[in-house]
XYZ file of N, CA and C in Angstrom:
858
model
N -115.535 -8.637 -106.016
C -114.448 -7.764 -106.477
C -113.230 -8.618 -106.780
N -112.700 -8.582 -108.031
C -111.558 -9.410 -108.372
C -110.263 -8.737 -107.967
N -109.160 -9.474 -108.136
C -107.869 -8.960 -107.680
C -107.485 -7.699 -108.424
N -107.870 -7.588 -109.711
C -107.551 -6.386 -110.457
C -108.210 -5.175 -109.828
N -109.510 -5.326 -109.460
C -110.236 -4.228 -108.834
C -109.663 -3.928 -107.461
N -109.368 -5.004 -106.692
C -108.800 -4.816 -105.362
C -107.461 -4.107 -105.450
N -106.641 -4.516 -106.415
C -105.335 -3.890 -106.575
C -105.478 -2.415 -106.906
N -106.428 -2.080 -107.786
C -106.652 -0.689 -108.136
C -107.086 0.106 -106.917
N -107.996 -0.497 -106.111
C -108.424 0.172 -104.883
C -107.256 0.345 -103.933
N -106.399 -0.665 -103.897
C -105.223 -0.615 -103.026
C -104.322 0.537 -103.413
N -104.123 0.712 -104.702
C -103.260 1.797 -105.148
C -103.863 3.156 -104.819
N -105.177 3.270 -104.920
C -105.833 4.527 -104.568
C -105.653 4.825 -103.090
N -105.765 3.776 -102.268
C -105.635 3.961 -100.825
C -104.225 4.356 -100.434
N -103.228 3.857 -101.154
C -101.855 4.035 -100.712
C -101.085 5.096 -101.485
N -101.679 5.657 -102.511
C -100.954 6.616 -103.320
C -100.606 7.908 -102.581
N -101.472 8.420 -101.654
C -101.103 9.651 -100.974
C -99.787 9.510 -100.229
N -99.168 10.661 -99.915
C -97.899 10.648 -99.207
C -98.059 9.993 -97.854
N -96.940 9.541 -97.311
C -96.898 8.878 -96.006
C -97.735 9.660 -95.002
N -98.811 9.017 -94.497
C -99.811 9.756 -93.741
C -99.711 9.614 -92.243
N -98.524 9.426 -91.689
C -98.398 9.241 -90.246
C -97.377 10.209 -89.685
N -97.764 10.889 -88.605
C -96.888 11.836 -87.928
C -96.388 11.185 -86.649
N -95.072 10.948 -86.561
C -94.494 10.292 -85.396
C -94.746 11.065 -84.107
N -95.069 12.358 -84.224
C -95.266 13.159 -83.016
C -96.687 13.146 -82.497
N -97.629 12.566 -83.226
C -99.012 12.600 -82.778
C -99.257 11.573 -81.680
N -100.290 11.808 -80.902
C -100.624 10.882 -79.821
C -101.262 9.631 -80.397
N -100.983 8.499 -79.764
C -101.506 7.224 -80.231
C -102.091 6.454 -79.062
N -102.790 5.374 -79.391
C -103.351 4.509 -78.350
C -103.197 3.064 -78.780
N -103.234 2.177 -77.817
C -103.124 0.745 -78.085
C -104.488 0.091 -77.979
N -104.806 -0.754 -78.934
C -106.085 -1.464 -78.943
C -105.830 -2.910 -79.351
N -106.705 -3.833 -78.909
C -106.559 -5.223 -79.365
C -106.796 -5.320 -80.874
N -106.047 -6.189 -81.532
C -106.311 -6.455 -82.950
C -107.657 -7.170 -83.038
N -108.643 -6.583 -83.721
C -109.983 -7.193 -83.745
C -109.987 -8.543 -84.449
N -110.866 -9.432 -83.999
C -110.935 -10.783 -84.571
C -111.287 -10.749 -86.054
N -112.104 -9.762 -86.453
C -112.504 -9.702 -87.858
C -111.377 -9.235 -88.771
N -110.266 -8.806 -88.181
C -109.104 -8.410 -88.969
C -108.222 -9.641 -89.148
N -108.701 -10.567 -89.932
C -108.103 -11.900 -89.978
C -106.724 -11.926 -90.628
N -106.416 -10.965 -91.478
C -105.117 -11.005 -92.162
C -103.962 -10.786 -91.191
N -104.249 -10.248 -90.001
C -103.186 -9.992 -89.017
C -103.445 -10.714 -87.698
N -104.113 -11.864 -87.758
C -104.438 -12.590 -86.528
C -103.288 -13.440 -86.000
N -102.347 -13.814 -86.841
C -101.296 -14.733 -86.405
C -99.916 -14.140 -86.637
N -99.750 -12.868 -86.267
C -98.479 -12.189 -86.501
C -97.570 -12.199 -85.272
N -98.029 -12.802 -84.155
C -97.175 -12.922 -82.980
C -97.419 -11.902 -81.900
N -98.385 -11.007 -82.091
C -98.762 -10.053 -81.041
C -100.257 -9.780 -81.144
N -100.846 -9.266 -80.076
C -102.305 -9.139 -80.025
C -102.809 -7.705 -79.939
N -101.904 -6.741 -79.712
C -102.319 -5.339 -79.640
C -101.644 -4.517 -80.727
N -102.374 -3.557 -81.261
C -101.870 -2.693 -82.318
C -101.994 -1.235 -81.919
N -101.226 -0.407 -82.598
C -101.220 1.024 -82.323
C -102.114 1.752 -83.323
N -102.896 2.695 -82.815
C -103.716 3.567 -83.652
C -103.365 5.024 -83.374
N -103.308 5.867 -84.407
C -103.412 5.551 -85.829
C -102.268 4.642 -86.276
N -102.520 3.909 -87.362
C -101.459 3.042 -87.864
C -100.537 3.828 -88.794
N -99.565 3.157 -89.389
C -98.580 3.855 -90.212
C -99.126 4.293 -91.568
N -100.379 3.922 -91.870
C -101.023 4.421 -93.074
C -101.956 5.580 -92.761
N -101.955 6.014 -91.486
C -102.770 7.151 -91.087
C -104.209 6.807 -90.776
N -104.550 5.526 -90.673
C -105.923 5.117 -90.358
C -106.122 5.123 -88.848
N -107.202 5.739 -88.388
C -107.445 5.838 -86.947
C -108.722 5.144 -86.506
N -109.610 4.830 -87.437
C -110.879 4.187 -87.096
C -110.807 2.698 -87.433
N -111.010 1.846 -86.398
C -110.950 0.408 -86.639
C -112.028 -0.044 -87.610
N -113.280 0.267 -87.286
C -114.393 -0.228 -88.086
C -114.509 0.493 -89.421
N -114.168 1.782 -89.435
C -114.357 2.552 -90.657
C -113.210 2.465 -91.640
N -111.983 2.229 -91.142
C -110.829 2.241 -92.033
C -109.974 0.983 -91.923
N -109.480 0.705 -90.714
C -108.450 -0.323 -90.560
C -108.944 -1.697 -90.995
N -110.073 -2.145 -90.434
C -110.550 -3.500 -90.731
C -110.925 -3.656 -92.204
N -111.799 -2.783 -92.759
C -112.156 -2.999 -94.173
C -110.974 -2.851 -95.120
N -110.058 -1.929 -94.838
C -108.936 -1.738 -95.752
C -107.890 -2.834 -95.606
N -107.838 -3.461 -94.439
C -106.916 -4.590 -94.297
C -107.311 -5.723 -95.230
N -108.601 -5.861 -95.516
C -109.072 -6.917 -96.408
C -108.606 -6.692 -97.845
N -108.274 -5.443 -98.191
C -107.786 -5.182 -99.543
C -106.478 -5.909 -99.823
N -105.766 -6.259 -98.755
C -104.475 -6.931 -98.910
C -104.605 -8.450 -99.050
N -105.769 -8.984 -98.717
C -105.906 -10.437 -98.669
C -105.557 -11.122 -99.994
N -106.081 -10.660 -101.140
C -105.753 -11.362 -102.395
C -104.258 -11.391 -102.685
N -103.553 -10.309 -102.371
C -102.109 -10.300 -102.606
C -101.409 -11.284 -101.685
N -101.816 -11.311 -100.408
C -101.199 -12.234 -99.458
C -101.477 -13.680 -99.836
N -102.653 -13.946 -100.385
C -103.002 -15.318 -100.741
C -102.141 -15.861 -101.875
N -101.528 -14.983 -102.643
C -100.670 -15.467 -103.725
C -99.375 -16.065 -103.199
N -99.047 -15.796 -101.912
C -97.786 -16.293 -101.367
C -96.586 -15.657 -102.034
N -96.717 -14.387 -102.433
C -95.646 -13.746 -103.203
C -94.345 -13.623 -102.419
N -94.401 -13.557 -101.087
C -93.181 -13.551 -100.270
C -93.534 -14.079 -98.888
N -92.677 -14.886 -98.269
C -93.005 -15.459 -96.955
C -93.150 -14.412 -95.850
N -92.579 -13.204 -96.036
C -92.689 -12.166 -95.012
C -93.613 -11.028 -95.437
N -94.427 -11.244 -96.476
C -95.333 -10.188 -96.929
C -96.342 -9.833 -95.844
N -96.872 -10.838 -95.141
C -97.835 -10.555 -94.078
C -97.205 -9.736 -92.962
N -95.991 -10.110 -92.542
C -95.312 -9.373 -91.470
C -95.078 -7.924 -91.888
N -94.661 -7.716 -93.125
C -94.409 -6.359 -93.614
C -95.689 -5.529 -93.631
N -96.747 -6.079 -94.243
C -97.989 -5.321 -94.376
C -98.645 -5.079 -93.025
N -98.639 -6.087 -92.149
C -99.275 -5.920 -90.842
C -98.484 -4.972 -89.947
N -97.169 -4.842 -90.182
C -96.406 -3.869 -89.404
C -96.812 -2.448 -89.755
N -97.511 -2.275 -90.879
C -97.992 -0.962 -91.291
C -99.451 -0.744 -90.936
N -100.292 -1.751 -91.184
C -101.723 -1.574 -90.923
C -102.092 -1.911 -89.487
N -101.291 -2.734 -88.804
C -101.531 -3.084 -87.401
C -100.198 -3.096 -86.667
N -99.538 -1.928 -86.540
C -98.201 -1.890 -85.931
C -98.224 -2.344 -84.478
N -97.185 -3.067 -84.088
C -97.098 -3.583 -82.722
C -97.062 -2.427 -81.731
N -97.726 -2.630 -80.605
C -97.846 -1.578 -79.598
C -96.749 -1.752 -78.553
N -95.668 -0.984 -78.690
C -94.552 -0.988 -77.745
C -94.278 0.446 -77.301
N -93.259 0.627 -76.477
C -92.919 1.964 -75.993
C -92.361 2.848 -77.090
N -91.940 2.260 -78.182
C -91.400 3.020 -79.295
C -92.054 2.569 -80.586
N -91.970 3.391 -81.608
C -92.532 3.034 -82.903
C -91.588 2.076 -83.626
N -92.124 0.929 -84.058
C -91.333 -0.062 -84.779
C -91.841 -0.133 -86.214
N -91.051 0.403 -87.117
C -91.386 0.333 -88.535
C -90.710 -0.879 -89.171
N -91.151 -1.273 -90.357
C -90.424 -2.330 -91.072
C -89.086 -1.796 -91.562
N -88.088 -2.647 -91.581
C -86.779 -2.259 -92.105
C -86.845 -2.091 -93.626
N -85.950 -1.268 -94.130
C -85.878 -1.072 -95.573
C -85.569 -2.392 -96.277
N -84.727 -3.205 -95.665
C -84.369 -4.488 -96.292
C -85.575 -5.407 -96.400
N -86.463 -5.363 -95.400
C -87.683 -6.170 -95.448
C -88.586 -5.675 -96.569
N -88.732 -4.355 -96.659
C -89.545 -3.770 -97.728
C -89.015 -4.170 -99.097
N -87.710 -4.085 -99.274
C -87.102 -4.417 -100.571
C -87.349 -5.873 -100.928
N -87.193 -6.756 -99.936
C -87.394 -8.184 -100.200
C -88.830 -8.469 -100.615
N -89.789 -7.883 -99.883
C -91.205 -8.093 -100.205
C -91.550 -7.442 -101.540
N -91.063 -6.225 -101.738
C -91.346 -5.529 -103.005
C -90.827 -6.312 -104.208
N -89.606 -6.813 -104.110
C -89.012 -7.500 -105.252
C -89.775 -8.761 -105.621
N -90.409 -9.402 -104.625
C -91.181 -10.613 -104.902
C -92.636 -10.320 -105.253
N -93.220 -9.303 -104.614
C -94.662 -9.054 -104.769
C -94.987 -8.031 -105.844
N -94.050 -7.131 -106.155
C -94.314 -6.155 -107.214
C -94.617 -6.831 -108.555
N -93.938 -7.946 -108.914
C -94.309 -8.610 -110.171
C -95.741 -9.126 -110.191
N -96.285 -9.463 -109.008
C -97.686 -9.897 -108.951
C -98.598 -8.721 -109.291
N -98.292 -7.542 -108.740
C -99.064 -6.352 -109.091
C -98.870 -6.008 -110.564
N -97.646 -6.145 -111.048
C -97.370 -5.848 -112.457
C -98.146 -6.780 -113.382
N -98.389 -8.002 -112.905
C -99.160 -8.969 -113.687
C -100.581 -8.454 -113.923
N -101.027 -7.566 -113.022
C -102.348 -6.975 -113.151
C -102.292 -5.593 -113.809
N -101.097 -5.179 -114.235
C -100.973 -3.897 -114.920
C -100.737 -2.717 -114.008
N -100.225 -2.945 -112.788
C -100.008 -1.859 -111.832
C -98.587 -1.899 -111.289
N -98.165 -0.780 -110.740
C -96.826 -0.684 -110.173
C -96.901 -0.738 -108.656
N -95.758 -0.973 -108.040
C -95.652 -0.961 -106.579
C -96.062 0.427 -106.077
N -96.969 0.514 -105.070
C -97.478 1.817 -104.626
C -96.372 2.756 -104.161
N -96.488 3.999 -104.553
C -95.489 4.997 -104.190
C -95.383 5.162 -102.680
N -96.517 5.026 -101.974
C -96.503 5.190 -100.520
C -95.730 4.076 -99.830
N -95.428 2.991 -100.548
C -94.603 1.926 -99.988
C -93.195 1.968 -100.572
N -92.768 3.146 -100.946
C -91.391 3.341 -101.403
C -90.447 2.915 -100.284
N -89.591 1.964 -100.563
C -88.750 1.391 -99.509
C -87.771 2.395 -98.910
N -87.474 3.476 -99.636
C -86.573 4.490 -99.094
C -87.182 5.214 -97.898
N -88.493 5.066 -97.695
C -89.156 5.711 -96.558
C -88.831 5.015 -95.236
N -88.355 3.792 -95.315
C -88.185 3.000 -94.102
C -86.735 3.029 -93.630
N -86.520 2.823 -92.323
C -85.161 2.928 -91.770
C -84.262 1.802 -92.240
N -82.982 2.133 -92.369
C -82.007 1.147 -92.820
C -81.372 0.404 -91.655
N -81.458 0.937 -90.435
C -80.835 0.302 -89.277
C -81.582 -0.980 -88.924
N -80.894 -2.098 -89.039
C -81.542 -3.386 -88.821
C -81.964 -3.605 -87.370
N -81.291 -2.921 -86.414
C -81.615 -3.174 -85.013
C -82.704 -2.262 -84.491
N -83.212 -1.320 -85.300
C -84.232 -0.387 -84.852
C -85.529 -0.531 -85.636
N -85.675 -1.650 -86.340
C -86.851 -1.840 -87.161
C -87.143 -3.329 -87.291
N -88.262 -3.628 -87.948
C -88.729 -5.016 -88.035
C -88.061 -5.740 -89.189
N -87.357 -6.802 -88.851
C -86.736 -7.650 -89.871
C -86.872 -9.097 -89.437
N -87.934 -9.793 -89.878
C -88.175 -11.166 -89.432
C -87.017 -12.094 -89.785
N -86.720 -12.961 -88.855
C -85.688 -13.967 -89.081
C -86.372 -15.331 -89.148
N -86.144 -16.092 -90.191
C -86.766 -17.418 -90.287
C -86.298 -18.321 -89.154
N -87.222 -19.153 -88.683
C -86.872 -20.082 -87.601
C -85.857 -21.110 -88.062
N -85.914 -21.467 -89.304
C -84.921 -22.384 -89.851
C -84.739 -22.050 -91.319
N -83.576 -22.292 -91.814
C -83.274 -21.920 -93.194
C -83.693 -23.028 -94.142
N -84.621 -22.701 -95.055
C -85.016 -23.666 -96.075
C -85.019 -23.006 -97.449
N -84.232 -21.905 -97.570
C -84.237 -21.169 -98.825
C -83.698 -22.029 -99.971
N -82.732 -22.904 -99.663
C -82.184 -23.752 -100.727
C -83.239 -24.697 -101.266
N -84.145 -25.165 -100.372
C -85.213 -26.049 -100.814
C -86.227 -25.281 -101.643
N -86.606 -24.070 -101.169
C -87.594 -23.266 -101.893
C -87.107 -22.939 -103.293
N -85.812 -22.626 -103.420
C -85.286 -22.273 -104.721
C -85.265 -23.484 -105.654
N -85.182 -24.700 -105.082
C -85.112 -25.896 -105.912
C -86.484 -26.289 -106.458
N -87.557 -25.839 -105.810
C -88.895 -26.198 -106.237
C -89.372 -25.255 -107.328
N -90.160 -25.755 -108.291
C -90.756 -24.847 -109.288
C -91.630 -23.815 -108.595
N -91.649 -22.600 -109.119
C -92.421 -21.511 -108.533
C -93.385 -20.944 -109.568
N -94.632 -20.628 -109.166
C -95.553 -19.984 -110.113
C -95.109 -18.561 -110.393
N -95.411 -18.058 -111.567
C -95.018 -16.700 -111.943
C -96.017 -16.152 -112.950
N -95.951 -14.845 -113.146
C -96.792 -14.188 -114.142
C -96.362 -14.629 -115.542
N -97.325 -14.892 -116.401
C -97.003 -15.323 -117.759
C -98.111 -14.937 -118.716
N -97.831 -15.035 -120.005
C -98.880 -14.892 -121.002
C -99.845 -16.063 -120.847
N -101.110 -15.808 -121.074
C -102.116 -16.838 -120.819
C -101.946 -18.020 -121.771
N -102.020 -19.232 -121.249
C -101.937 -20.412 -122.120
C -103.188 -20.537 -122.980
N -103.075 -21.319 -124.023
C -104.229 -21.519 -124.905
C -105.187 -22.536 -124.297
N -106.454 -22.365 -124.585
C -107.480 -23.339 -124.196
C -107.969 -24.004 -125.469
N -107.859 -25.319 -125.536
C -108.185 -26.042 -126.757
C -109.368 -26.978 -126.500
N -110.507 -26.578 -127.023
C -111.735 -27.364 -126.882
C -111.770 -28.460 -127.950
N -112.139 -29.667 -127.527
C -112.317 -30.801 -128.440
C -111.106 -30.983 -129.360
N -109.927 -31.175 -128.791
C -108.716 -31.306 -129.609
C -108.667 -32.648 -130.330
N -107.833 -32.695 -131.346
C -107.619 -33.958 -132.048
C -106.656 -34.822 -131.240
N -106.609 -36.100 -131.582
C -105.694 -37.030 -130.924
C -104.248 -36.565 -131.091
N -103.896 -36.124 -132.285
C -102.529 -35.686 -132.548
C -102.174 -34.447 -131.716
N -103.116 -33.519 -131.562
C -102.859 -32.304 -130.782
C -102.510 -32.646 -129.344
N -103.267 -33.557 -128.762
C -103.016 -33.934 -127.366
C -101.693 -34.679 -127.247
N -101.442 -35.619 -128.161
C -100.182 -36.366 -128.106
C -98.972 -35.440 -128.279
N -99.099 -34.457 -129.161
C -98.007 -33.495 -129.344
C -97.729 -32.725 -128.062
N -98.791 -32.336 -127.367
C -98.624 -31.600 -126.108
C -97.955 -32.475 -125.052
N -98.364 -33.739 -124.975
C -97.783 -34.648 -123.993
C -96.306 -34.903 -124.279
N -95.940 -34.908 -125.539
C -94.547 -35.174 -125.901
C -93.668 -33.932 -125.802
N -94.221 -32.776 -126.126
C -93.409 -31.568 -126.216
C -93.213 -30.872 -124.875
N -94.190 -30.971 -123.977
C -94.108 -30.245 -122.713
C -93.454 -31.091 -121.623
N -92.999 -30.407 -120.560
C -92.290 -31.082 -119.471
C -93.205 -31.922 -118.596
N -94.443 -31.468 -118.426
C -95.352 -32.174 -117.521
C -96.773 -32.094 -118.053
N -97.610 -32.998 -117.583
C -99.029 -33.009 -117.923
C -99.784 -33.564 -116.722
N -100.811 -32.848 -116.289
C -101.608 -33.270 -115.139
C -103.080 -33.071 -115.458
N -103.909 -33.793 -114.724
C -105.344 -33.523 -114.770
C -105.753 -32.937 -113.425
N -106.606 -31.921 -113.480
C -107.040 -31.250 -112.255
C -108.404 -30.626 -112.488
N -109.200 -30.571 -111.429
C -110.495 -29.896 -111.482
C -110.311 -28.455 -111.011
N -110.656 -27.522 -111.883
C -110.579 -26.102 -111.554
C -111.991 -25.551 -111.404
N -112.193 -24.788 -110.354
C -113.524 -24.228 -110.120
C -113.430 -22.726 -109.936
N -114.527 -22.084 -110.208
C -114.650 -20.635 -110.027
C -115.971 -20.375 -109.325
N -115.872 -20.001 -108.059
C -117.068 -19.750 -107.256
C -117.091 -18.285 -106.837
N -118.277 -17.766 -106.628
C -118.391 -16.376 -106.199
C -118.813 -16.315 -104.741
N -118.054 -15.536 -103.975
C -118.382 -15.310 -102.579
C -119.527 -14.316 -102.495
N -120.175 -14.196 -101.318
C -121.242 -13.204 -101.163
C -120.794 -11.783 -101.515
N -119.512 -11.473 -101.315
C -119.019 -10.133 -101.617
C -118.875 -9.899 -103.115
N -118.985 -10.967 -103.913
C -118.822 -10.842 -105.353
C -117.407 -11.087 -105.823
N -116.487 -11.356 -104.903
C -115.094 -11.611 -105.291
C -114.957 -13.022 -105.844
N -114.440 -13.180 -107.063
C -114.303 -14.532 -107.612
C -113.234 -15.317 -106.867
N -113.477 -16.566 -106.718
C -112.515 -17.436 -106.039
C -112.195 -18.602 -106.944
N -110.923 -18.777 -107.235
C -110.476 -19.865 -108.089
C -109.813 -20.921 -107.223
N -110.113 -22.175 -107.519
C -109.626 -23.239 -106.650
C -109.311 -24.491 -107.453
N -108.293 -25.190 -107.008
C -107.986 -26.511 -107.544
C -108.627 -27.514 -106.594
N -109.625 -28.225 -107.076
C -110.395 -29.126 -106.219
C -109.876 -30.558 -106.320
N -109.829 -31.214 -105.174
C -109.469 -32.626 -105.170
C -108.012 -32.867 -105.522
N -107.729 -34.080 -105.919
C -106.357 -34.486 -106.213
C -105.941 -34.068 -107.614
N -104.658 -33.822 -107.760
C -104.066 -33.597 -109.072
C -103.444 -34.916 -109.516
N -103.847 -35.393 -110.679
C -103.347 -36.667 -111.195
C -102.278 -36.408 -112.253
N -101.195 -37.155 -112.174
C -100.100 -36.987 -113.122
C -100.289 -37.889 -114.341
N -100.168 -37.284 -115.517
C -100.019 -38.049 -116.751
C -98.529 -38.125 -117.073
N -97.876 -36.986 -116.978
C -96.424 -36.902 -117.119
C -95.911 -36.006 -115.997
N -95.146 -36.563 -115.079
C -94.751 -35.821 -113.874
C -93.659 -34.797 -114.147
N -92.673 -35.166 -114.949
C -91.590 -34.244 -115.228
C -90.920 -33.745 -113.948
N -90.653 -32.437 -113.836
C -89.951 -31.899 -112.666
C -90.862 -31.569 -111.492
N -92.162 -31.847 -111.598
C -93.087 -31.508 -110.522
C -93.010 -32.530 -109.389
N -93.380 -32.098 -108.178
C -93.409 -32.972 -107.017
C -94.855 -33.221 -106.610
N -95.217 -34.462 -106.310
C -96.617 -34.782 -106.010
C -97.212 -33.947 -104.882
N -96.460 -33.749 -103.801
C -97.023 -33.045 -102.646
C -97.131 -31.537 -102.874
N -96.493 -31.010 -103.909
C -96.413 -29.562 -104.114
C -97.297 -29.073 -105.250
N -97.756 -29.978 -106.116
C -98.352 -29.545 -107.377
C -99.713 -28.887 -107.207
N -100.570 -29.379 -106.334
C -101.877 -28.752 -106.160
C -101.718 -27.310 -105.669
N -100.850 -27.102 -104.690
C -100.597 -25.759 -104.186
C -99.989 -24.878 -105.283
N -99.093 -25.449 -106.066
C -98.441 -24.717 -107.140
C -99.462 -24.206 -108.152
N -100.391 -25.066 -108.552
C -101.430 -24.656 -109.511
C -102.373 -23.637 -108.897
N -102.694 -23.812 -107.599
C -103.556 -22.855 -106.913
C -102.929 -21.463 -106.921
N -101.640 -21.386 -106.596
C -100.954 -20.099 -106.584
C -100.844 -19.522 -107.990
N -100.688 -20.377 -108.986
C -100.649 -19.889 -110.369
C -101.949 -19.182 -110.713
N -103.081 -19.743 -110.313
C -104.372 -19.120 -110.592
C -104.494 -17.763 -109.914
N -104.021 -17.663 -108.662
C -104.149 -16.416 -107.907
C -103.229 -15.333 -108.461
N -102.048 -15.722 -108.929
C -101.119 -14.737 -109.493
C -101.581 -14.301 -110.879
N -101.963 -15.263 -111.709
C -102.389 -14.975 -113.078
C -103.909 -14.851 -113.133
N -104.415 -13.870 -112.401
C -105.863 -13.757 -112.255
C -106.556 -13.426 -113.574
N -105.912 -12.629 -114.408
C -106.513 -12.319 -115.711
C -106.673 -13.593 -116.532
N -105.654 -14.433 -116.502
C -105.752 -15.709 -117.211
C -106.846 -16.575 -116.601
N -106.888 -16.629 -115.267
C -107.881 -17.460 -114.592
C -109.292 -17.028 -114.964
N -109.513 -15.711 -115.042
C -110.836 -15.223 -115.430
C -111.214 -15.660 -116.836
N -110.219 -15.720 -117.713
C -110.491 -16.094 -119.099
C -110.572 -17.605 -119.287
N -109.854 -18.365 -118.450
C -109.736 -19.802 -118.668
C -110.775 -20.626 -117.929
N -111.145 -20.191 -116.727
C -112.005 -21.007 -115.867
C -113.409 -20.421 -115.864
N -114.358 -21.218 -116.267
C -115.747 -20.755 -116.333
C -116.408 -20.847 -114.966
N -117.310 -19.918 -114.660
C -118.027 -20.014 -113.379
C -119.001 -21.185 -113.387
N -119.276 -21.689 -112.203
C -120.214 -22.811 -112.089
C -119.537 -24.058 -111.562
N -119.916 -25.189 -112.096
C -119.375 -26.465 -111.633
C -117.902 -26.590 -111.955
N -117.197 -27.347 -111.125
C -115.770 -27.589 -111.363
C -115.606 -28.335 -112.690
N -114.623 -27.935 -113.468
C -114.352 -28.546 -114.761
C -113.019 -29.281 -114.691
N -113.011 -30.515 -115.216
C -111.774 -31.277 -115.297
C -110.969 -30.804 -116.505
N -109.678 -30.553 -116.282
C -108.784 -30.111 -117.348
C -107.572 -31.028 -117.427
N -107.068 -31.179 -118.631
C -105.716 -31.684 -118.831
C -104.845 -30.449 -119.044
N -103.838 -30.277 -118.194
C -102.964 -29.113 -118.265
C -101.548 -29.570 -118.602
N -100.935 -28.921 -119.555
C -99.548 -29.232 -119.882
C -98.717 -27.957 -119.768
N -97.425 -28.137 -119.510
C -96.574 -26.976 -119.361
C -95.121 -27.350 -119.204
N -94.334 -26.343 -118.837
C -92.893 -26.530 -118.715
C -92.383 -25.749 -117.518
N -91.233 -26.149 -117.018
C -90.522 -25.396 -115.994
C -89.357 -24.696 -116.674
N -89.355 -23.363 -116.560
C -88.352 -22.555 -117.232
C -86.975 -22.718 -116.573
N -85.894 -22.340 -117.278
C -84.546 -22.482 -116.705
C -84.366 -21.785 -115.368
N -85.091 -20.660 -115.149
C -84.966 -19.957 -113.869
C -85.821 -20.577 -112.774
N -86.555 -21.663 -113.099
C -87.316 -22.379 -112.081
C -88.775 -22.013 -111.988
N -89.269 -21.178 -112.898
C -90.679 -20.797 -112.844
C -91.530 -21.737 -113.695
N -92.735 -21.996 -113.204
C -93.667 -22.862 -113.918
C -94.448 -22.049 -114.935
N -94.591 -22.592 -116.140
C -95.393 -21.958 -117.180
C -96.367 -22.976 -117.745
N -97.655 -22.682 -117.680
C -98.650 -23.528 -118.321
C -98.692 -23.198 -119.804
N -98.764 -24.227 -120.623
C -98.736 -24.045 -122.074
C -100.108 -24.210 -122.697
N -100.793 -25.301 -122.328
C -102.094 -25.590 -122.918
C -103.042 -26.165 -121.881
N -104.307 -25.785 -122.001
C -105.371 -26.346 -121.171
C -106.388 -27.009 -122.090
N -106.700 -28.249 -121.775
C -107.707 -28.981 -122.530
C -108.882 -29.286 -121.596
N -110.019 -28.615 -121.734
C -111.191 -29.010 -120.952
C -111.570 -30.441 -121.320
N -111.642 -31.305 -120.291
C -111.861 -32.729 -120.552
C -113.339 -33.046 -120.344
N -114.093 -32.974 -121.445
C -115.511 -33.303 -121.412
C -115.689 -34.807 -121.631
N -116.839 -35.309 -121.232
C -117.085 -36.748 -121.351
C -117.011 -37.222 -122.792
N -117.348 -36.344 -123.740
C -117.359 -36.746 -125.146
C -115.988 -36.631 -125.799
N -114.998 -36.132 -125.058
C -113.664 -35.950 -125.643
C -112.874 -37.250 -125.581
N -113.167 -38.161 -126.509
C -112.496 -39.452 -126.522
C -111.024 -39.303 -126.897
N -110.703 -38.262 -127.650
C -109.317 -38.102 -128.101
C -108.369 -37.871 -126.929
N -108.826 -37.175 -125.882
C -107.969 -36.935 -124.719
C -107.723 -38.248 -123.983
N -108.794 -39.025 -123.776
C -108.653 -40.306 -123.082
C -107.755 -41.254 -123.864
N -107.941 -41.310 -125.171
C -107.128 -42.199 -126.007
C -105.672 -41.742 -126.004
N -105.462 -40.441 -126.102
C -104.105 -39.905 -126.145
C -103.346 -40.183 -124.853
N -103.989 -40.004 -123.717
C -103.308 -40.248 -122.441
C -102.976 -41.725 -122.274
N -103.874 -42.612 -122.746
C -103.582 -44.050 -122.668
C -102.422 -44.407 -123.579
N -102.428 -43.864 -124.790
C -101.337 -44.133 -125.732
C -100.008 -43.653 -125.178
N -100.014 -42.470 -124.599
C -98.754 -41.913 -124.086
C -98.227 -42.759 -122.926
N -99.105 -43.210 -122.030
C -98.652 -44.008 -120.894
C -98.033 -45.320 -121.347
N -98.538 -45.860 -122.425
C -98.045 -47.167 -122.845
C -96.860 -47.061 -123.832
N -96.846 -46.019 -124.631
C -95.828 -45.950 -125.684
C -94.907 -44.748 -125.555
N -95.252 -43.792 -124.680
C -94.491 -42.547 -124.538
C -94.390 -41.872 -125.909
N -93.269 -41.153 -126.155
C -93.138 -40.423 -127.426
C -92.205 -41.180 -128.378
């Protein structure tokens, strides 16, 4: 099941009105090990029914928690897991602790564009107006240390129109891409299918720089991985299933700091023009 299908299922699950009655009786249970999306949230017991109205661990909570995994894997917001798990696996205390409206807004503003990239809107059941505004009576994670200035300085993946894939390009085409775009890297992209049928896209091995531009060596593999997960429609069209394929990827960093891939060149053994072009560029630049 791909992210588009998962997202559609997610919207079906969450579209009904808020399904939890604060006056109903509840019980505390351990968060099951198979509920991996909420294993490292800082507590070990959850309240049932949860805030989505699910009361059966095996029949509802665990399988439906997996619907959130593809969205969380995109890294759309650092507190997305805390927000979602506060709803599907609420902490078991003497009082009900909902997520704060400010937390919902922050997660929505970052993660809704990921859903929009798949052609869907933020679920109505997660309307942030449903959550309390009082910061001291609800969940509002505080970062252990402030690194927001660093995060903002780094290029970030974002939803975009799919880049072109150019098979067997000419020498001039490759040289033009190397000269016109901000960066150029080589990377192996793979598409494997899990037993569940969900496609998995991965950047395998090291990313090699032809033109580094504004990218950082330690961040680029993760950056490309997140780009694939966010732009799943593009990934489905660009990356063929089977063996990992080596690509030359070129692109630019937009003024607002988002990364945009411009062109992908599948680098086959017979593509001498790519090898010649990269050697020429390294020695002579533009």
